[in-house]
Structures are given as structure tokens and as C-alpha cells.
Amino acid sequence: MAQQLGMGHDGMWYSLENGDGENRRGVMVLNHEYTTDDFLHEGGTDAWTAEKTLKSQNGHGLTAVEIREVEGEWVVVDSPLNRRYTGNSPMAMSGPAAGHHLLKTADPRPWGHSTTAATATPRGGPISPVRRTSTATSARHSVTPSSLTTPKRATASRQTVSATSGTPPIPASTSRHRGTRTRSTAFGWIVEVDPTHPDARPVKRTALGRFKHEGAAVTTAGDGRVVCYMGDDERFDYVYKYLSYNSWKDELSWNRSPLDHGELFVARFLDNGTGYWIPLIHGHGPLTAANGFADQAEVLVKARLAADLVGATPMDRPEWTTIGQDGNVYVTGTNNTRRTEEQVDAANPRAENAWGHIIRWKNDRDHLSVHFDWDVLVLAGPGDGVDGSTVPTEAAFGSPDGLWSDPSGRMWIETDGAQPEGANDQVLCADPATGEIKRFLSGVKGCEITGITMTPDQRTMFVNVQHPGNGDPEISSWPSGVTGDLPRPATVVITKDDGGTIGS
């Protein structure tokens, strides 16, 4: 299976082949978030073997594959660029935490797997998070599996590090502890791969912090510095921003990566519609040795704990981020049914938030300022004010997850979770300027719709259907449609009948 596509198709990134002026040949990089082991192995999870472990490892990771359109059909090309990155692919580590004692184990190889949303760096290559898929035993000091992963993570006792005055209270259900030095510290990092050089080793960029990354939106500021916005997909966790110290062109001229030399921030959303980015720098404020941070590497390894201490705003599962053509940055808050009335704030305005919402902000000075203004783009739900929703009933949706702004400024919203009236997960298209939202695509039973990208001419869209039927052939046999066939994740190609721009 190491030479096949994995399971759990999630984020995607697409780049044209050099010289392809027709937008009909390129390299697709997609990631495989998790495996449904009950349906992946003959006999399911009973009588577990080393062979099943290896197959599951190979089902995770990333795929780089060259594709092209031939007579209206997109096909896989037999290409030297085709490559799998699996749970057994060696990876390098870079940045402030590389080589740190918290990352050293009896087995020093920094392997990793199970990724989510992919995005392109200024150099053109994709970056993608690496997350654990096995049970976490030190909950706050480790990165936990996604809510779709089985078995569920163990619940360990958690202890809050002493906080400074002004820090918002941490819900009892999400109290933290330092944890211990385990191999889990090798997981939870953003990984950069270069699909144009299939022999290049993937690199874990530790300057971007360690937490439950669901994705990353990368851009360049007006002075050429790299900016990266990220969400931590967990209830009561945070939104982060990374800003390189120098322009990416300067960094590359010095044979350095702009993703290794920069500053990590975490967001504080104020109730008056303003906010600011709090730097996570060793020695600043409470981030000292006395509070368990011996150096900058420990701040990055324990990014969640650092964010706790500096007073970041706990959010409702911040997942995908995207940067709109209007200059705003957007983040999905998928849901959080554990938020109580006492924990409601302006940025997370609903208790027991089953439907989720989308927030946007604009930074002063082209992504460079620490200050920003923010508002809620939409409160998802049944529509027309039911449960506080701000969408019309005909476009009702819940649990926004994937989010992408296309080159024309349209906002594409993908869902993963409970939908009003028991509907299937879906894709919606929004106009951020007017707030108008329309349903674009509905998925099959039991699936998640995720991973969205287009050819540069915007005439071909690619969307992933993850875990159709939740892997159960009694629920779905998609895409074959043959009764009894195991459902499979797949990438769907979408074009307009008239060959025009998608969404126009």
C-alpha cells in the first residue's frame, strides 16, 4: 500500500507543470488524515498483526501524483514525480526545536503521519500538518487524534501551569499539564515537502509551533516576509500566526528557510471587535523557566501551554484558515458543544455551539501589525435565526471545516459534522462582501467533504470525499455504486457544462 493512494483524503494542493499554458497537466499533492481500520484489513481490527500496523501506517501520509486531462478525463500519469510519504518516511527537523532534548527518544528518527490541509509556500511547495493517530497518553503536552480517529485518546489527569492576571479562565474540561518526554513530541509539527524533487526529504518546521494543526494559510507581507495563519483543531484552543524575520527572497539567498527564522504569535479576540497578536517568545511575560519553559524550543514544543499562560482566546475548534482577496483572513470554528453560558464571549457567541461559525479579521499594515479588527462572517445552523444562525434556510449548514478563497474572491466552505435536518456534508459558496451563501454540492451519506483546489484558470475544481458511509458498505458503496462494495475516499473533478469559470 506504500505505492498506492492512502485513505482519508483531506487537504489538497495543485500546481501546473512547467510550461503548461492550458491548465491541463500538473502535480497534485493530497494528504490522508486517517484510516478506517475496521474496513481496511481483512478481519478488521481482530487478531492485530505487524502487517496490519504497516498497512495502516502506509494508509496515512501524503501523496504527490502527476495528473493530466486526456479527452475530457483526468488521469494519473506514470511520472518520476509520483511519490508517497507514509508513516515510515524519514523526515528532517529544522528550526529552534530541532535537536532539542524534548524531541530525543530511544528511536531518533523523526517520523510522522496523518496530515490535514495542504497549502503552498512562497516557493511553490506545499506544507501540511503532521498529527498523531494513536492514543495520546499525555493529553495537553501531546497532540491528540482527530475526532474521527479510533480508538479515542486516553484522558489523562491535567494540571494547569500558574497563569498571570488577565488570563481568561480555562474550562475545567480542558485543564492542562506539562506531560513528560515521550515520542509524542515528534508529532504535531507543520511539514514542508517539495513535490518537484521527489528525492527531497520532508522537513518538520518547528518554528511554526507544535499543536493540533488542521491547516495553514501562507502569504507574503508587503515587505516580502512570510506570514502563516494556523488553527488548533481542539475545543477551547487557539488561532496562531507566524511571521518570518526577513523576506523569503533574502532567506533563500542565505540558503535558509523563511519557515525556520521567525516569530510565533497567538490571537486574543476582544469583545469590542478588535484584537491583537501575542508573541510567544521565551523570557517574555510568563514564558520563563520558572513556568516550565527553559528556552524557545520548549515554548514551541509546549505551544498550547504557552498560549494558555499569555491569555489567548479559547476558540470553538479553529480549523482551516484562508486569506481572502479582500485582505481579510478567515477561520472556521467547527463546533464546540462543551462551551457553557459562562464561557461565551464575542468571538465564540454561542453556548453548546453545535453548528459552528466563521470569523474574519483584517490586520493593520498588510499582515505586519500586532493589532487587527474582527467580526463574525456567519453563524451556521438551520437558518433564518434558528439557534442563532445567520444563514438563510435554503443554504442551511453546520460544522464548517474546509475553507478556501479562490482567485476571484469567492469563499468556498466545506462541512464536516452534523448538518441541519440530517443533511449530508456539503460545499457552499459565499460572497464575503455581501454575505450571500449558496449551496454548491452535497456529498454522499456518511462522508466528509474536504480538500478543495482549482486549476489556475478556475475551470476545473478538485474536491475530496472522505470516508463515504464512514467506511461501512451497508451505508454507502460510493463511488462504485455496486451493492456490497466497500466505499472508498476519492477525489472528484468538477467542471461547468460550458467550460467556464467554476462559481461564475
Coordinates of C-alpha atoms in Angstrom, one line a residue:
M1 CA 0.0 0.0 0.0
A2 CA 3.0 2.3 0.3
Q3 CA 2.8 2.6 -3.5
Q4 CA -0.9 3.3 -3.6
L5 CA -3.0 6.3 -2.5
G6 CA -3.8 6.2 1.2
M7 CA -7.1 6.6 2.9
G8 CA -8.9 9.6 4.4
H9 CA -8.3 12.0 1.6
D10 CA -8.3 15.5 3.1
G11 CA -6.4 18.7 2.1
M12 CA -5.1 19.2 -1.5
W13 CA -2.7 21.4 -3.4
Y14 CA -2.3 21.6 -7.2
S15 CA 0.4 23.1 -9.3
L16 CA 0.8 23.3 -13.1
E17 CA 3.6 21.5 -14.7
N18 CA 6.2 23.9 -16.1
G19 CA 5.2 25.2 -19.5
D20 CA 1.6 24.1 -19.3
G21 CA -0.3 27.1 -20.6
E22 CA -3.5 25.1 -21.0
N23 CA -4.0 24.2 -17.3
R24 CA -4.3 20.6 -18.2
R25 CA -1.3 18.9 -16.6
G26 CA 0.1 19.3 -13.1
V27 CA 1.1 17.8 -9.8
M28 CA -1.5 17.1 -7.1
V29 CA -0.4 16.8 -3.5
L30 CA -3.1 15.4 -1.2
N31 CA -3.0 14.1 2.3
H32 CA -4.5 11.1 4.1
E33 CA -5.8 12.1 7.5
Y34 CA -6.6 8.7 9.0
T35 CA -7.5 5.1 8.2
T36 CA -10.8 3.2 8.9
D37 CA -9.1 0.1 10.2
D38 CA -12.3 -1.9 10.6
F39 CA -12.7 -1.8 6.8
L40 CA -9.0 -1.5 5.8
H41 CA -8.0 -5.0 6.9
E42 CA -9.3 -8.5 6.3
G43 CA -10.8 -9.4 9.6
G44 CA -10.9 -5.8 10.7
T45 CA -9.1 -5.0 13.9
D46 CA -9.3 -8.5 15.4
A47 CA -6.1 -10.5 15.7
W48 CA -3.9 -7.5 15.2
T49 CA -0.6 -8.1 13.4
A50 CA 2.5 -6.3 12.5
E51 CA 1.4 -6.5 8.8
K52 CA -1.8 -4.6 9.8
T53 CA 0.2 -2.0 11.6
L54 CA 2.4 -1.5 8.5
K55 CA -0.7 -1.3 6.2
S56 CA -2.3 1.3 8.5
Q57 CA 0.9 3.3 8.5
N58 CA 1.0 3.3 4.8
G59 CA -2.6 4.4 4.6
H60 CA -1.7 7.7 6.2
G61 CA 0.5 10.5 5.0
L62 CA 0.8 12.3 1.7
T63 CA 0.6 11.5 -2.0
A64 CA 2.3 13.5 -4.7
V65 CA 0.9 12.4 -8.1
E66 CA 1.1 13.9 -11.6
I67 CA -2.3 14.2 -13.4
R68 CA -3.4 15.4 -16.7
E69 CA -6.6 15.8 -18.7
V70 CA -7.0 13.5 -21.7
E71 CA -10.1 13.9 -23.9
G72 CA -12.0 15.4 -21.0
E73 CA -10.9 12.9 -18.4
W74 CA -8.3 13.5 -15.7
V75 CA -5.9 10.5 -15.4
V76 CA -2.8 9.7 -13.4
V77 CA 0.5 10.0 -15.3
D78 CA 3.3 7.5 -14.8
S79 CA 5.8 10.1 -13.7
P80 CA 9.0 10.3 -11.7
L81 CA 7.3 12.9 -9.6
N82 CA 4.8 10.4 -8.2
R83 CA 5.7 9.7 -4.5
R84 CA 4.2 8.6 -1.2
Y85 CA 5.1 10.0 2.2
T86 CA 4.0 7.4 4.8
G87 CA 4.3 6.7 8.5
N88 CA 7.7 5.2 7.8
S89 CA 9.1 8.1 5.7
P90 CA 12.2 9.7 7.4
M91 CA 11.8 13.4 7.9
A92 CA 14.2 16.1 8.9
M93 CA 13.6 18.6 11.6
S94 CA 14.6 22.3 11.4
G95 CA 14.1 25.5 13.4
P96 CA 14.6 26.3 17.1
A97 CA 13.4 22.9 18.4
A98 CA 15.5 20.7 16.1
G99 CA 17.8 18.5 18.1
H100 CA 16.2 19.6 21.4
H101 CA 16.3 17.1 24.3
L102 CA 12.4 17.1 24.4
L103 CA 12.4 15.6 20.9
K104 CA 15.1 12.9 21.5
T105 CA 13.9 9.4 22.1
A106 CA 15.4 5.9 22.0
D107 CA 14.4 5.9 18.3
P108 CA 15.8 9.2 17.0
R109 CA 14.1 9.0 13.6
P110 CA 11.5 11.9 13.3
W111 CA 8.8 10.0 11.5
G112 CA 5.3 11.2 11.3
H113 CA 2.0 10.7 9.5
S114 CA -1.7 11.6 9.3
T115 CA -2.0 15.1 7.8
T116 CA -4.7 17.5 7.1
A117 CA -5.0 20.6 4.9
A118 CA -2.2 21.5 2.5
T119 CA -1.2 24.9 1.2
A120 CA 1.6 26.4 -0.9
T121 CA 4.6 28.3 0.4
P122 CA 6.0 31.3 -1.4
R123 CA 8.5 28.9 -3.1
G124 CA 5.6 26.9 -4.5
G125 CA 5.8 23.8 -2.5
P126 CA 3.1 22.5 -0.1
I127 CA 3.2 22.4 3.7
S128 CA 1.0 20.2 5.7
P129 CA 0.5 19.3 9.4
V130 CA 1.6 16.1 10.9
R131 CA -0.6 14.7 13.6
R132 CA -0.8 11.6 15.8
T133 CA -3.3 8.9 15.1
S134 CA -2.6 6.6 18.0
T135 CA -3.9 7.1 21.5
A136 CA -2.4 10.1 23.3
T137 CA -1.4 9.4 26.9
S138 CA -0.2 12.9 28.0
A139 CA -3.1 14.9 26.7
R140 CA -2.0 18.6 27.0
H141 CA 1.7 18.0 26.2
S142 CA 0.8 15.8 23.2
V143 CA -1.1 16.3 20.0
T144 CA -4.3 14.3 20.1
P145 CA -6.1 12.5 17.3
S146 CA -8.9 14.0 15.3
S147 CA -12.5 13.3 16.4
L148 CA -12.8 10.8 13.6
T149 CA -9.9 8.7 14.7
T150 CA -10.3 5.5 16.6
P151 CA -9.6 4.5 19.3
K152 CA -10.3 7.6 21.3
R153 CA -7.5 9.2 23.1
A154 CA -6.9 8.4 26.7
T155 CA -8.0 11.1 29.2
A156 CA -5.1 11.8 31.5
S157 CA -5.2 14.0 34.6
R158 CA -4.2 17.5 33.7
Q159 CA -2.7 20.3 35.7
T160 CA -2.7 24.0 34.8
V161 CA 0.5 25.9 34.9
S162 CA 0.2 29.0 37.0
A163 CA -1.3 31.9 35.0
T164 CA -0.8 35.6 35.0
S165 CA -3.5 38.0 35.9
G166 CA -5.8 38.8 33.0
T167 CA -5.6 35.3 31.6
P168 CA -9.1 34.1 30.8
P169 CA -10.3 31.1 32.9
I170 CA -9.5 27.7 31.4
P171 CA -12.6 25.4 31.4
A172 CA -12.2 22.5 33.8
S173 CA -12.8 20.1 31.0
T174 CA -9.7 21.4 29.2
S175 CA -7.2 21.9 32.0
R176 CA -3.6 21.3 31.0
H177 CA -0.4 19.6 32.3
R178 CA 3.2 19.7 31.2
G179 CA 3.3 16.0 30.3
T180 CA 6.5 14.0 30.0
R181 CA 9.2 13.5 27.5
T182 CA 7.8 11.0 25.1
R183 CA 7.9 10.3 21.4
S184 CA 4.7 12.2 21.0
T185 CA 6.8 15.4 20.9
A186 CA 7.9 14.4 17.4
F187 CA 4.3 14.9 16.2
G188 CA 2.2 18.0 15.9
W189 CA 4.5 19.9 13.5
I190 CA 4.0 21.5 10.2
V191 CA 5.8 19.6 7.4
E192 CA 7.1 21.1 4.2
V193 CA 7.6 18.9 1.1
D194 CA 9.0 19.6 -2.3
P195 CA 7.0 17.6 -4.9
T196 CA 9.2 18.9 -7.8
H197 CA 12.2 17.0 -6.2
P198 CA 10.9 13.5 -5.3
D199 CA 14.1 12.6 -3.5
A200 CA 14.0 15.6 -1.2
R201 CA 13.4 14.7 2.4
P202 CA 10.3 16.3 4.1
V203 CA 11.1 18.9 6.8
K204 CA 9.2 19.5 10.0
R205 CA 9.4 23.3 10.6
T206 CA 9.4 23.6 14.4
A207 CA 9.3 27.5 14.3
L208 CA 5.6 27.2 13.5
G209 CA 4.8 25.6 16.8
R210 CA 3.5 22.2 17.9
F211 CA -0.2 21.7 18.3
K212 CA -3.1 20.0 16.5
H213 CA -2.7 21.8 13.2
E214 CA -5.6 21.4 10.8
G215 CA -4.1 23.6 8.1
A216 CA -2.1 26.7 7.3
A217 CA -2.7 29.7 5.1
V218 CA 0.5 31.2 3.8
T219 CA 1.1 34.5 2.1
T220 CA 3.7 37.2 1.9
A221 CA 3.5 40.6 3.6
G222 CA 4.2 43.8 1.7
D223 CA 7.9 43.7 2.6
G224 CA 8.3 40.1 1.4
R225 CA 8.2 38.4 4.8
V226 CA 6.3 35.1 5.0
V227 CA 3.1 35.1 7.0
C228 CA 1.3 31.9 8.1
Y229 CA -2.1 31.6 9.8
M230 CA -3.0 28.4 11.6
G231 CA -5.8 26.9 13.7
D232 CA -5.5 24.3 16.5
D233 CA -8.4 21.9 15.9
E234 CA -9.5 21.3 19.5
R235 CA -12.2 22.7 21.7
F236 CA -11.0 25.8 23.6
D237 CA -7.8 26.1 21.7
Y238 CA -6.3 28.9 19.6
V239 CA -5.5 30.7 16.4
Y240 CA -1.8 31.3 15.6
K241 CA 0.2 33.5 13.3
Y242 CA 3.8 33.1 12.2
L243 CA 5.9 36.0 10.7
S244 CA 9.4 35.4 9.3
Y245 CA 12.1 37.8 10.4
N246 CA 13.2 38.5 6.9
S247 CA 11.8 38.4 3.3
W248 CA 11.7 35.0 1.8
K249 CA 13.9 36.0 -1.0
D250 CA 16.6 37.1 1.4
E251 CA 16.3 33.9 3.5
L252 CA 16.7 31.8 0.4
S253 CA 19.7 33.8 -0.8
W254 CA 21.3 32.9 2.5
N255 CA 20.4 29.3 2.0
R256 CA 17.9 29.4 4.8
S257 CA 14.2 28.7 5.0
P258 CA 11.9 31.6 6.0
L259 CA 9.9 29.0 7.9
D260 CA 12.8 28.4 10.3
H261 CA 13.6 32.0 11.3
G262 CA 10.6 33.9 12.6
E263 CA 8.2 34.6 15.4
L264 CA 5.1 32.8 16.5
F265 CA 2.0 34.7 17.8
V266 CA -1.3 33.6 19.3
A267 CA -4.6 35.6 18.9
R268 CA -6.5 37.5 21.6
F269 CA -10.0 38.5 20.3
L270 CA -11.5 41.3 22.4
D271 CA -15.3 41.8 22.8
N272 CA -15.2 45.2 21.2
G273 CA -14.3 43.8 17.8
T274 CA -10.6 44.4 18.0
G275 CA -7.8 42.0 18.8
Y276 CA -4.0 41.6 18.9
W277 CA -1.3 39.0 18.4
I278 CA 0.6 38.0 21.5
P279 CA 4.2 36.9 20.8
L280 CA 5.3 33.5 22.1
I281 CA 8.9 34.4 23.0
H282 CA 10.9 32.8 25.7
G283 CA 11.5 35.2 28.6
H284 CA 8.6 37.5 27.7
G285 CA 5.9 37.7 30.3
P286 CA 5.2 34.3 31.9
L287 CA 7.2 32.3 29.4
T288 CA 10.1 31.7 31.7
A289 CA 12.0 28.8 33.2
A290 CA 10.0 29.2 36.4
N291 CA 6.9 28.3 34.5
G292 CA 8.4 25.3 32.7
F293 CA 9.9 27.0 29.6
A294 CA 13.7 26.6 29.7
D295 CA 14.3 28.1 26.2
Q296 CA 12.5 29.0 23.0
A297 CA 12.4 25.4 21.9
E298 CA 10.3 24.5 24.9
V299 CA 7.9 27.4 24.1
L300 CA 7.4 25.9 20.7
V301 CA 7.1 22.3 21.9
K302 CA 4.6 23.4 24.5
A303 CA 2.9 26.0 22.3
R304 CA -0.5 25.2 23.8
L305 CA 0.7 25.7 27.4
A306 CA 2.4 28.9 26.3
A307 CA -0.8 30.2 24.7
D308 CA -2.7 29.4 27.9
L309 CA -0.3 31.5 30.0
V310 CA -0.3 34.6 27.8
G311 CA -4.1 34.9 27.7
A312 CA -5.0 33.8 24.2
T313 CA -8.7 33.4 23.4
P314 CA -10.0 29.8 23.6
M315 CA -11.9 29.1 20.4
D316 CA -14.5 26.6 19.2
R317 CA -12.3 24.2 17.3
P318 CA -10.5 26.6 14.9
E319 CA -9.7 24.5 11.8
W320 CA -9.0 25.8 8.4
T321 CA -7.7 29.3 7.7
T322 CA -7.7 31.2 4.4
I323 CA -6.7 34.6 3.1
G324 CA -9.3 36.4 1.0
Q325 CA -8.7 38.5 -2.0
D326 CA -10.2 41.3 0.2
G327 CA -7.2 41.1 2.5
N328 CA -9.2 39.6 5.3
V329 CA -8.2 36.3 7.0
Y330 CA -10.9 33.8 7.7
V331 CA -11.0 30.8 10.2
T332 CA -13.7 28.2 10.7
G333 CA -14.8 27.4 14.2
T334 CA -16.3 23.9 13.5
N335 CA -18.3 23.5 16.7
N336 CA -18.0 23.2 20.5
T337 CA -20.9 21.7 22.4
R338 CA -18.9 21.9 25.6
R339 CA -18.9 25.7 25.9
T340 CA -21.2 26.9 28.7
E341 CA -23.1 30.1 29.0
E342 CA -20.4 31.4 31.4
Q343 CA -17.7 30.7 28.8
V344 CA -19.4 32.6 25.9
D345 CA -17.6 35.6 24.5
A346 CA -18.0 37.8 21.4
A347 CA -15.7 35.6 19.3
N348 CA -17.5 32.5 20.4
P349 CA -21.0 33.8 20.9
R350 CA -23.0 30.6 21.4
A351 CA -23.1 28.1 24.3
E352 CA -23.3 24.5 23.2
N353 CA -22.2 25.6 19.8
A354 CA -23.3 22.5 17.7
W355 CA -23.3 24.3 14.4
G356 CA -20.1 26.3 14.3
H357 CA -19.2 29.7 12.8
I358 CA -16.7 31.6 10.7
I359 CA -14.7 34.6 11.9
R360 CA -12.7 37.0 9.8
W361 CA -10.2 39.7 10.6
K362 CA -8.0 42.3 8.9
N363 CA -4.6 43.1 10.1
D364 CA -3.3 46.7 10.1
R365 CA -0.3 47.3 7.8
D366 CA -0.6 44.3 5.5
H367 CA -0.3 41.5 8.0
L368 CA 2.6 43.2 9.9
S369 CA 0.8 44.9 12.8
V370 CA 0.0 43.2 16.1
H371 CA -3.5 44.8 16.0
F372 CA -6.5 43.7 14.0
D373 CA -10.2 44.3 13.7
W374 CA -12.5 41.2 13.5
D375 CA -16.1 40.2 13.1
V376 CA -18.3 37.1 12.7
L377 CA -18.9 36.3 9.0
V378 CA -21.6 33.8 9.6
L379 CA -23.2 31.7 12.4
A380 CA -24.0 28.4 10.9
G381 CA -27.2 26.4 11.7
P382 CA -30.7 25.7 10.4
G383 CA -31.2 29.2 9.0
D384 CA -33.4 32.2 9.5
G385 CA -32.3 32.8 13.1
V386 CA -33.0 29.3 14.4
D387 CA -30.4 28.6 17.1
G388 CA -28.9 32.0 16.4
S389 CA -27.9 31.1 12.8
T390 CA -27.4 34.0 10.3
V391 CA -27.8 31.9 7.1
P392 CA -30.9 31.6 5.0
T393 CA -32.8 28.3 5.4
E394 CA -32.2 27.4 1.8
A395 CA -28.4 27.5 2.5
A396 CA -28.5 25.9 6.0
F397 CA -25.3 24.2 7.0
G398 CA -23.4 23.2 10.1
S399 CA -19.8 22.3 11.2
P400 CA -17.8 24.4 8.8
D401 CA -14.4 22.9 8.3
G402 CA -12.6 23.4 5.0
L403 CA -12.3 26.9 3.8
W404 CA -10.7 28.4 0.7
S405 CA -10.8 31.8 -1.1
D406 CA -10.4 31.4 -4.8
P407 CA -8.6 33.9 -7.0
S408 CA -11.9 35.6 -7.8
G409 CA -12.6 36.2 -4.2
R410 CA -15.3 33.6 -3.8
M411 CA -15.3 31.8 -0.4
W412 CA -15.7 28.1 -0.5
I413 CA -17.0 26.4 2.7
E414 CA -16.8 22.7 3.3
T415 CA -18.5 20.9 6.2
D416 CA -17.6 18.0 8.5
G417 CA -20.2 17.0 11.0
A418 CA -23.9 17.5 12.0
Q419 CA -26.0 19.2 9.3
P420 CA -29.5 20.7 9.7
E421 CA -32.3 18.3 9.0
G422 CA -29.9 15.4 8.9
A423 CA -28.5 16.5 5.5
N424 CA -25.2 15.2 4.1
D425 CA -22.0 17.2 4.4
Q426 CA -21.7 19.8 1.6
V427 CA -19.8 22.6 -0.2
L428 CA -21.1 26.1 -0.2
C429 CA -20.0 29.2 -2.0
A430 CA -20.1 32.6 -0.2
D431 CA -19.6 36.2 -1.2
P432 CA -17.8 37.7 1.7
A433 CA -18.7 41.3 0.6
T434 CA -22.5 40.7 0.7
G435 CA -22.7 37.7 3.0
E436 CA -24.7 35.7 0.4
I437 CA -24.2 32.0 0.7
K438 CA -25.4 29.3 -1.7
R439 CA -25.1 25.5 -1.6
F440 CA -22.9 24.2 -4.4
L441 CA -22.5 20.4 -3.8
S442 CA -23.9 17.8 -1.4
G443 CA -21.9 14.7 -0.5
V444 CA -22.9 11.1 -0.1
K445 CA -24.1 9.5 3.1
G446 CA -21.7 9.4 6.0
C447 CA -18.9 11.3 4.2
E448 CA -17.0 14.5 4.9
I449 CA -16.4 16.9 2.0
T450 CA -12.9 18.4 2.2
G451 CA -9.8 19.4 0.3
I452 CA -10.6 22.0 -2.4
T453 CA -8.4 23.4 -5.1
M454 CA -8.6 24.5 -8.7
T455 CA -6.6 24.8 -11.8
P456 CA -5.2 28.3 -12.1
D457 CA -7.8 29.1 -14.9
Q458 CA -10.5 28.2 -12.4
R459 CA -12.2 25.9 -14.9
T460 CA -11.5 22.7 -13.1
M461 CA -12.2 22.1 -9.4
F462 CA -10.9 19.2 -7.3
V463 CA -12.8 18.2 -4.1
N464 CA -12.2 15.2 -1.8
V465 CA -14.9 12.9 -0.5
Q466 CA -13.6 11.4 2.7
H467 CA -14.9 8.3 4.5
P468 CA -18.1 7.8 2.4
G469 CA -20.5 5.8 4.5
N470 CA -18.0 6.1 7.3
G471 CA -16.4 3.2 5.6
D472 CA -19.5 1.0 6.0
P473 CA -20.8 -0.7 2.8
E474 CA -24.2 -1.0 4.4
I475 CA -24.4 2.8 4.4
S476 CA -22.7 3.5 1.1
S477 CA -20.9 1.8 -1.8
W478 CA -19.7 5.1 -3.3
P479 CA -18.1 5.6 -5.8
S480 CA -18.7 2.2 -7.4
G481 CA -22.4 2.1 -6.7
V482 CA -22.3 -1.7 -6.6
T483 CA -24.1 -3.1 -3.6
G484 CA -21.8 -4.6 -1.0
D485 CA -18.6 -2.8 -2.4
L486 CA -16.5 -1.1 0.2
P487 CA -16.9 2.7 -0.1
R488 CA -13.6 4.5 -0.8
P489 CA -12.4 8.0 -0.4
A490 CA -11.9 9.7 -3.8
T491 CA -11.1 13.0 -5.5
V492 CA -13.9 14.4 -7.5
V493 CA -13.3 16.6 -10.6
I494 CA -15.9 19.3 -11.3
T495 CA -16.3 21.4 -14.5
K496 CA -19.0 23.5 -15.9
D497 CA -21.0 22.3 -18.8
D498 CA -20.0 25.4 -20.8
G499 CA -16.3 25.0 -19.7
G500 CA -16.5 28.3 -17.9
T501 CA -15.1 29.5 -14.5
I502 CA -16.3 27.5 -11.5
G503 CA -18.7 29.5 -9.4
S504 CA -19.4 32.2 -12.0

